[in-house]
Each structure stands twice: as C-alpha cells, then as structure tokens.
CSV table of C-alpha atoms in Angstrom, one decimal:
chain,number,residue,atom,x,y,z
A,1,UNK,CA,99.2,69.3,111.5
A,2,UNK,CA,99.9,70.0,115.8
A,3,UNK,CA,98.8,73.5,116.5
A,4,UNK,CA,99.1,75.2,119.3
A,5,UNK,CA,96.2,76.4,121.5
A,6,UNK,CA,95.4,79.2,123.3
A,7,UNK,CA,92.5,79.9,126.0
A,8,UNK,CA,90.5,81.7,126.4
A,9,UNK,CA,90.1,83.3,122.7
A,10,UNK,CA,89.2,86.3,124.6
A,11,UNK,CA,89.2,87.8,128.4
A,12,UNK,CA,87.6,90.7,129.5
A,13,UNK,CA,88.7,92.0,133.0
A,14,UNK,CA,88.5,94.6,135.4
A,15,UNK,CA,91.6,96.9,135.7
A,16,UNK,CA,93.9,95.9,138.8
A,17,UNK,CA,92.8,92.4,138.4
A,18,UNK,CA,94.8,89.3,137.8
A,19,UNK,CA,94.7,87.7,134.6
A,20,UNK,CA,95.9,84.1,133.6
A,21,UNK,CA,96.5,83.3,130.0
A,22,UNK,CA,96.8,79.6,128.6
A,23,UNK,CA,98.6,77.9,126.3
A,24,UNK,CA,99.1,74.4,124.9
A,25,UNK,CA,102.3,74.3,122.7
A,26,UNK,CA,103.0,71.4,120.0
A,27,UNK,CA,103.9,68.8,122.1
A,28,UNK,CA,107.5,68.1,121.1
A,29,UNK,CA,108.4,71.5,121.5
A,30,UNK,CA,110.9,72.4,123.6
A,31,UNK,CA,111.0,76.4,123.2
A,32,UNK,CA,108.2,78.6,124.2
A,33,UNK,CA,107.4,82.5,123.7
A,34,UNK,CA,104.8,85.0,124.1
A,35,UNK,CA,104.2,87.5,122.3
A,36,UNK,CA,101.8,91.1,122.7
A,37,UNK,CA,100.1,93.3,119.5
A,38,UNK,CA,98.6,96.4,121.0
A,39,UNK,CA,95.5,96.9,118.3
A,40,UNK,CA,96.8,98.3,115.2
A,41,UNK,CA,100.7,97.9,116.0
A,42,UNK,CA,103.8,95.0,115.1
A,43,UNK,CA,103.6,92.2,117.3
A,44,UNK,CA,106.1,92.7,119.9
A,45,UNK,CA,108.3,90.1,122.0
A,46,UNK,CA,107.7,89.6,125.5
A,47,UNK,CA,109.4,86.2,127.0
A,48,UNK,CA,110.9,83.4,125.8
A,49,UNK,CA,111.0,80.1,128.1
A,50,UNK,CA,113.5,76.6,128.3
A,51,UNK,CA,113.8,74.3,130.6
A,52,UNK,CA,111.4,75.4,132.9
A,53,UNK,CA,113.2,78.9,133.4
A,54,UNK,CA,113.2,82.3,131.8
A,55,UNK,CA,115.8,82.4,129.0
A,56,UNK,CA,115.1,86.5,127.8
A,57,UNK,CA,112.8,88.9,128.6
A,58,UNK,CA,112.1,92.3,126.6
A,59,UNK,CA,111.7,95.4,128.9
A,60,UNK,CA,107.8,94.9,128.8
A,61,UNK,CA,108.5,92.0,131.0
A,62,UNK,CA,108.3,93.9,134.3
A,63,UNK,CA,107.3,92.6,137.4
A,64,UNK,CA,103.4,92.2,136.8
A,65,UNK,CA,103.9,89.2,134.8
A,66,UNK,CA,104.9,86.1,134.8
A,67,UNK,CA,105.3,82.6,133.0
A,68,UNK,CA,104.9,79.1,134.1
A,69,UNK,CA,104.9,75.8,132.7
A,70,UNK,CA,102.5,74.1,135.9
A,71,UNK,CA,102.7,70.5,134.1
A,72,UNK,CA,103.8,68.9,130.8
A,73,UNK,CA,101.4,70.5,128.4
A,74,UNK,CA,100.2,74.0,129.7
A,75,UNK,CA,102.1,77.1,129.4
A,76,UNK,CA,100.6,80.6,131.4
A,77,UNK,CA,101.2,83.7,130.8
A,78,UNK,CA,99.9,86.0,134.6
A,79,UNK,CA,99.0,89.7,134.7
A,80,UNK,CA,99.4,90.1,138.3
A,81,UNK,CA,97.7,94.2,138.5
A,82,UNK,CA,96.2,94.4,135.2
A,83,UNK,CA,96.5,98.5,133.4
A,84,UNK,CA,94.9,99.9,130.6
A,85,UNK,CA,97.5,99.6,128.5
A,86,UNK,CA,97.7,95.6,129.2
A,87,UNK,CA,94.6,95.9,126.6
A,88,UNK,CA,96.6,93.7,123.8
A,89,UNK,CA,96.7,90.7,122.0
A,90,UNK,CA,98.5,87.8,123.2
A,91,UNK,CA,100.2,85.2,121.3
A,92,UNK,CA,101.8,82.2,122.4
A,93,UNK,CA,104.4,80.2,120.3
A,94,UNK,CA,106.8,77.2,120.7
A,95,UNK,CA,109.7,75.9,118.4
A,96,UNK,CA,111.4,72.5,117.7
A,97,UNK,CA,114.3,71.6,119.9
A,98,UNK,CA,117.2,73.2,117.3
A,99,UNK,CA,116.6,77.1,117.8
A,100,UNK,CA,116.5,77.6,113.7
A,101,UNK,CA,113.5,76.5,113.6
A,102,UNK,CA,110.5,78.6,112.7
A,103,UNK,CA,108.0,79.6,115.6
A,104,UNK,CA,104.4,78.3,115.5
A,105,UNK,CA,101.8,80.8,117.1
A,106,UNK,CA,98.8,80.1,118.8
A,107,UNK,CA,95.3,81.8,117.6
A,108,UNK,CA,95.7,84.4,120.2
A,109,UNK,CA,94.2,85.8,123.6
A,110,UNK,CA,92.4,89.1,123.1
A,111,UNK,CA,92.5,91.0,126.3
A,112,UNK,CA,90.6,93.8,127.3
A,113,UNK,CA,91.0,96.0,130.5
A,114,UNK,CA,87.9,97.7,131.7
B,1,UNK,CA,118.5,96.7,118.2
B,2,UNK,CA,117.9,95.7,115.2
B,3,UNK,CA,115.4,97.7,112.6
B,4,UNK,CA,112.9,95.7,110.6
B,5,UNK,CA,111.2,98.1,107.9
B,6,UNK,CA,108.3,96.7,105.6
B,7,UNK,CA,106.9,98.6,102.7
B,8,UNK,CA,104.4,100.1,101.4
B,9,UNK,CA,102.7,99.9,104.6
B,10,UNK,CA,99.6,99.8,103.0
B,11,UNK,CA,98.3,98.5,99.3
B,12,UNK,CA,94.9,98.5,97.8
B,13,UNK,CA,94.8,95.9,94.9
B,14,UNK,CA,92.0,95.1,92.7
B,15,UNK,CA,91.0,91.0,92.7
B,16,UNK,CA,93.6,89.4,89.9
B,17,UNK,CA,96.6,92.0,90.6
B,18,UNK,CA,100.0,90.9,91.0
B,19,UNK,CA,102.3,92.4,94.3
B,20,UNK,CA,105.4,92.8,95.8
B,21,UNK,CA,105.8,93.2,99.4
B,22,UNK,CA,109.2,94.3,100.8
B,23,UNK,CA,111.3,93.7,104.2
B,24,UNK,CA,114.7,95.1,104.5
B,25,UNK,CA,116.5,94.4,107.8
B,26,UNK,CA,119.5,96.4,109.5
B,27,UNK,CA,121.8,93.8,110.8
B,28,UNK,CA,122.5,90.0,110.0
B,29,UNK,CA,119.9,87.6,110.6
B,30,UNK,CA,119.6,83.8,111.4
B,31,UNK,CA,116.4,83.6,109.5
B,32,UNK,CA,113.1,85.1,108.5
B,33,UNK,CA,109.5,84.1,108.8
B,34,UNK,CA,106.0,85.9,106.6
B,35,UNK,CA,103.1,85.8,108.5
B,36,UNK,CA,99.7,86.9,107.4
B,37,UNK,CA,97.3,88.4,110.1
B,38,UNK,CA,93.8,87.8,108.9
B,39,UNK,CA,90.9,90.3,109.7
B,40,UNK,CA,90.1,88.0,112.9
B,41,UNK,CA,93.9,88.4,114.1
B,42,UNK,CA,95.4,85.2,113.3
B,43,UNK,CA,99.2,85.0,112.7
B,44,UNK,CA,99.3,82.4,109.2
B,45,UNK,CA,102.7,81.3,109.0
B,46,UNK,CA,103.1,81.6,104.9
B,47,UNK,CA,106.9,81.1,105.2
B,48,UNK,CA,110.1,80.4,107.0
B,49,UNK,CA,112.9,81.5,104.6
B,50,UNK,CA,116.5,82.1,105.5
B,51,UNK,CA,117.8,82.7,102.3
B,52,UNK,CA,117.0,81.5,98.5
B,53,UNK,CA,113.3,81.7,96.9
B,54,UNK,CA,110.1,79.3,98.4
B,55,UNK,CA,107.2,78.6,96.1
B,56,UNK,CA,103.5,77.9,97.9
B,57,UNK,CA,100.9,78.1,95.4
B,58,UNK,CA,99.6,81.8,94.4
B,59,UNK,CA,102.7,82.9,97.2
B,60,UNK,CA,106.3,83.3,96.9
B,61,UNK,CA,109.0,84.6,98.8
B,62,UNK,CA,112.3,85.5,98.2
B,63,UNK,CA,115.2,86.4,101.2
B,64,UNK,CA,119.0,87.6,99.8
B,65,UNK,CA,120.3,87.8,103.3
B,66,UNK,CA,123.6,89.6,102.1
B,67,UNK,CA,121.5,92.3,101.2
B,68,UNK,CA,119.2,92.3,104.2
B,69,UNK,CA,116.3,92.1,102.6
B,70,UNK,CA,113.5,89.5,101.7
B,71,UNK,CA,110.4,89.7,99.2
B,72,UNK,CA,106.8,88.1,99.4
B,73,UNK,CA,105.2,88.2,95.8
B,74,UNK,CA,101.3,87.4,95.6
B,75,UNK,CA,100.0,86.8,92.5
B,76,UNK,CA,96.0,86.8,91.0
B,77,UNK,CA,95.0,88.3,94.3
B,78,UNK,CA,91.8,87.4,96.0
B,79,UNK,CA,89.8,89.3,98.5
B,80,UNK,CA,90.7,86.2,101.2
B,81,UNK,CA,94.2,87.2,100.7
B,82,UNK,CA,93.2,90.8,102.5
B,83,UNK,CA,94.6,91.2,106.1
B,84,UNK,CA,98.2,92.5,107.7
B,85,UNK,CA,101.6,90.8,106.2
B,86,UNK,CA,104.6,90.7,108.8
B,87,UNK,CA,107.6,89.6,108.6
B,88,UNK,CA,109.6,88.2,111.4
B,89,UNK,CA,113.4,87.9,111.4
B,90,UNK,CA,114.7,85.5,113.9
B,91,UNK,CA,117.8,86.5,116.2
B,92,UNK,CA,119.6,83.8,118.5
B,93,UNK,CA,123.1,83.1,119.9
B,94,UNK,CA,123.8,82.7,124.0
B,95,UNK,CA,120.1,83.4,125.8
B,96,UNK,CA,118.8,85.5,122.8
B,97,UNK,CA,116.1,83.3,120.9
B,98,UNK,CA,113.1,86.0,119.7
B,99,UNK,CA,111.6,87.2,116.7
B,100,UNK,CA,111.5,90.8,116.1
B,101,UNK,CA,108.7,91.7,113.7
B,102,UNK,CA,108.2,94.1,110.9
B,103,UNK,CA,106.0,97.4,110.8
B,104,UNK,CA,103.5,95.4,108.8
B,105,UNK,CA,101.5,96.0,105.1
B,106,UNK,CA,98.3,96.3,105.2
B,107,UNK,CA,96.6,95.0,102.2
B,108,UNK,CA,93.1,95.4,100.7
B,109,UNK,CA,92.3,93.2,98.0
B,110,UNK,CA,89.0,94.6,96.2
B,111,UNK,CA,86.7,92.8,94.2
C-alpha cells in the first residue's frame, strides 16, 4: 500500500535556527497537510496545501513557517527562527483528489529545539 | 470552533478485556477518522467512518452522526494494542479542508 514519507525521522537543532522538514506524499495525491503534536497533547492542524498555494492556515501558522512543494514529489515544511516551543512532532498527510477522502499521515518528524 | 471530546481519557485493561472508546463532537461533521498512536508516535489509520458500523478484525467502529458521536470497540485486547486512540473529524466546504482531532484515550493493555 503507497505511504507517505517523511525525513528526517528526527532533527535536533539549535534554537534560532532554520529547520526544513520533508515529505513525500502518495503520489496521486492532490491535497496536502501538516500537522504539529506537542509531546503529550492532540495532534493539532497547521496548513493545508492545493495547487501549489496555501488553501488554510490555523493561527500557529505565523510567519516563521512556511510550505513548498519545490518539484513533483517533495513537500517542506520551513522553520525559519526556530523557539522552544517549536519542540513538536510533525506530521505530514495527503488526500485523494475528492476532499472526502480520508488523510494518510506520514511516520512523523520529531523535532527538538536545543 | 468545533469541540471534539474523547472519553475516558485513559483505560488500563487486562490482556482479553473488551472496550469501548467514545467521541462525541459539537457540530455537524463531513466525516470521521480513528487513529492509533503507537508508543513510537505513529498515527495508524484504524478507520475512516462517516456514518454506519466498520468491522476490521479484533476492531470496530461505529459513527451515528445525528447524534454527533462515534464509537471504537476493541475486543480480546492485547498488549500491542497499547498506545493513544484519536479520533479525527473532518471539516470542509469553501477553503476549509482540516481535521480537527480529539483529546485522545490513552490505553494500557496489561498482560
């Protein structure tokens, strides 16, 4: 069954650095989402991405970060000034082309800010 | 926004125990999704149920959207099934497309 992928499996980085987090979705997706779980709390939503542009963004979403689809198989996720509180995991997910469609996530990015 | 509660929030079961997990939701949803988080932090998609009663082996799931609420029922528990369960409803119409998740049960299956 298509997965999708996410790189690396964990990232430790110093605080005010940038951080770039990868992402392979299932290739006939058409929808794509990240996602942020601060240890021991719900898995909250941060962006969702069509079309190559920004469809919503949850209040999280400031303007340290940032989303990019650079080709026709990756999808980033940037820190630009990484905080403390950027310390999170982060999932990627993509959907089928009709929105009702369930969301498949990705194994998930552990970041930690030093 | 809308509220997504999940109870208990945590359940210790002894290996072979039966359970029922509970979501209840506070507004009308376009579908729902049960995840398991395993001990390394995976998200398992168990099911994506907008309404009616799914069937996947030892799992079961159950969503009465008039009602706002959907059900996950594990049966002969085993210690592999320990971890966090989540469930997901999803919301769409005009730019929206997201899925806001549940507070989570934490369960400890025990041998």
């Amino acid at each position: 069954e298509p997965e999708v992928t996410q790189t690396p499996s964990h990232q430790v980085t110093q605080m005010g650095q940038e951080v770039i987090l990868r992402c392979v979705p299932i290739s006939n997706h058409l929808y794509f989402y990240w996602y942020r779980q601060i240890l021991g709390q719900k898995v909250e939503f941060l962006v969702s991405f069509y079309n190559n542009e920004i469809s919503e963004k949850s209040e999280i979403f400031d303007d340290q970060f940032s989303v990019e689809r650079p080709d026709g198989s990756n999808f980033t996720l940037k820190i630009r000034s990484t905080k403390l509180e950027d310390s999170a995991m982060y999932f990627c997910a993509s959907s089928y082309l009709d929105l009702n469609q369930p969301q498949h996530f990705g194994d998930g990015t552990r970041l930690s800010i030093l | 926004g809308i509220q997504v509660e999940q109870s208990p929030p945590d359940l210790i079961l002894q290996e072979g125990a039966n359970s029922t997990l509970r979501c209840n939701f506070s507004d009308s949803v376009n579908n729902l999704q049960w995840f398991h988080q395993n001990p390394w932090g995976q998200l398992i998609n168990l099911f994506y149920i907008p309404s009616g009663t799914k069937q996947n082996g030892r799992l079961s799931a159950t969503t009465v959207a008039t009602e706002r609420y959907s059900l996950l029922y594990i049966s002969s528990s085993q210690t592999t099934d320990s971890g966090v369960y989540f469930c997901a409803v999803l919301i769409y119409g005009g730019a929206t497309n997201k899925l806001i998740f549940g507070t989570g049960t934490l369960l400890a299956v025990q041998p």
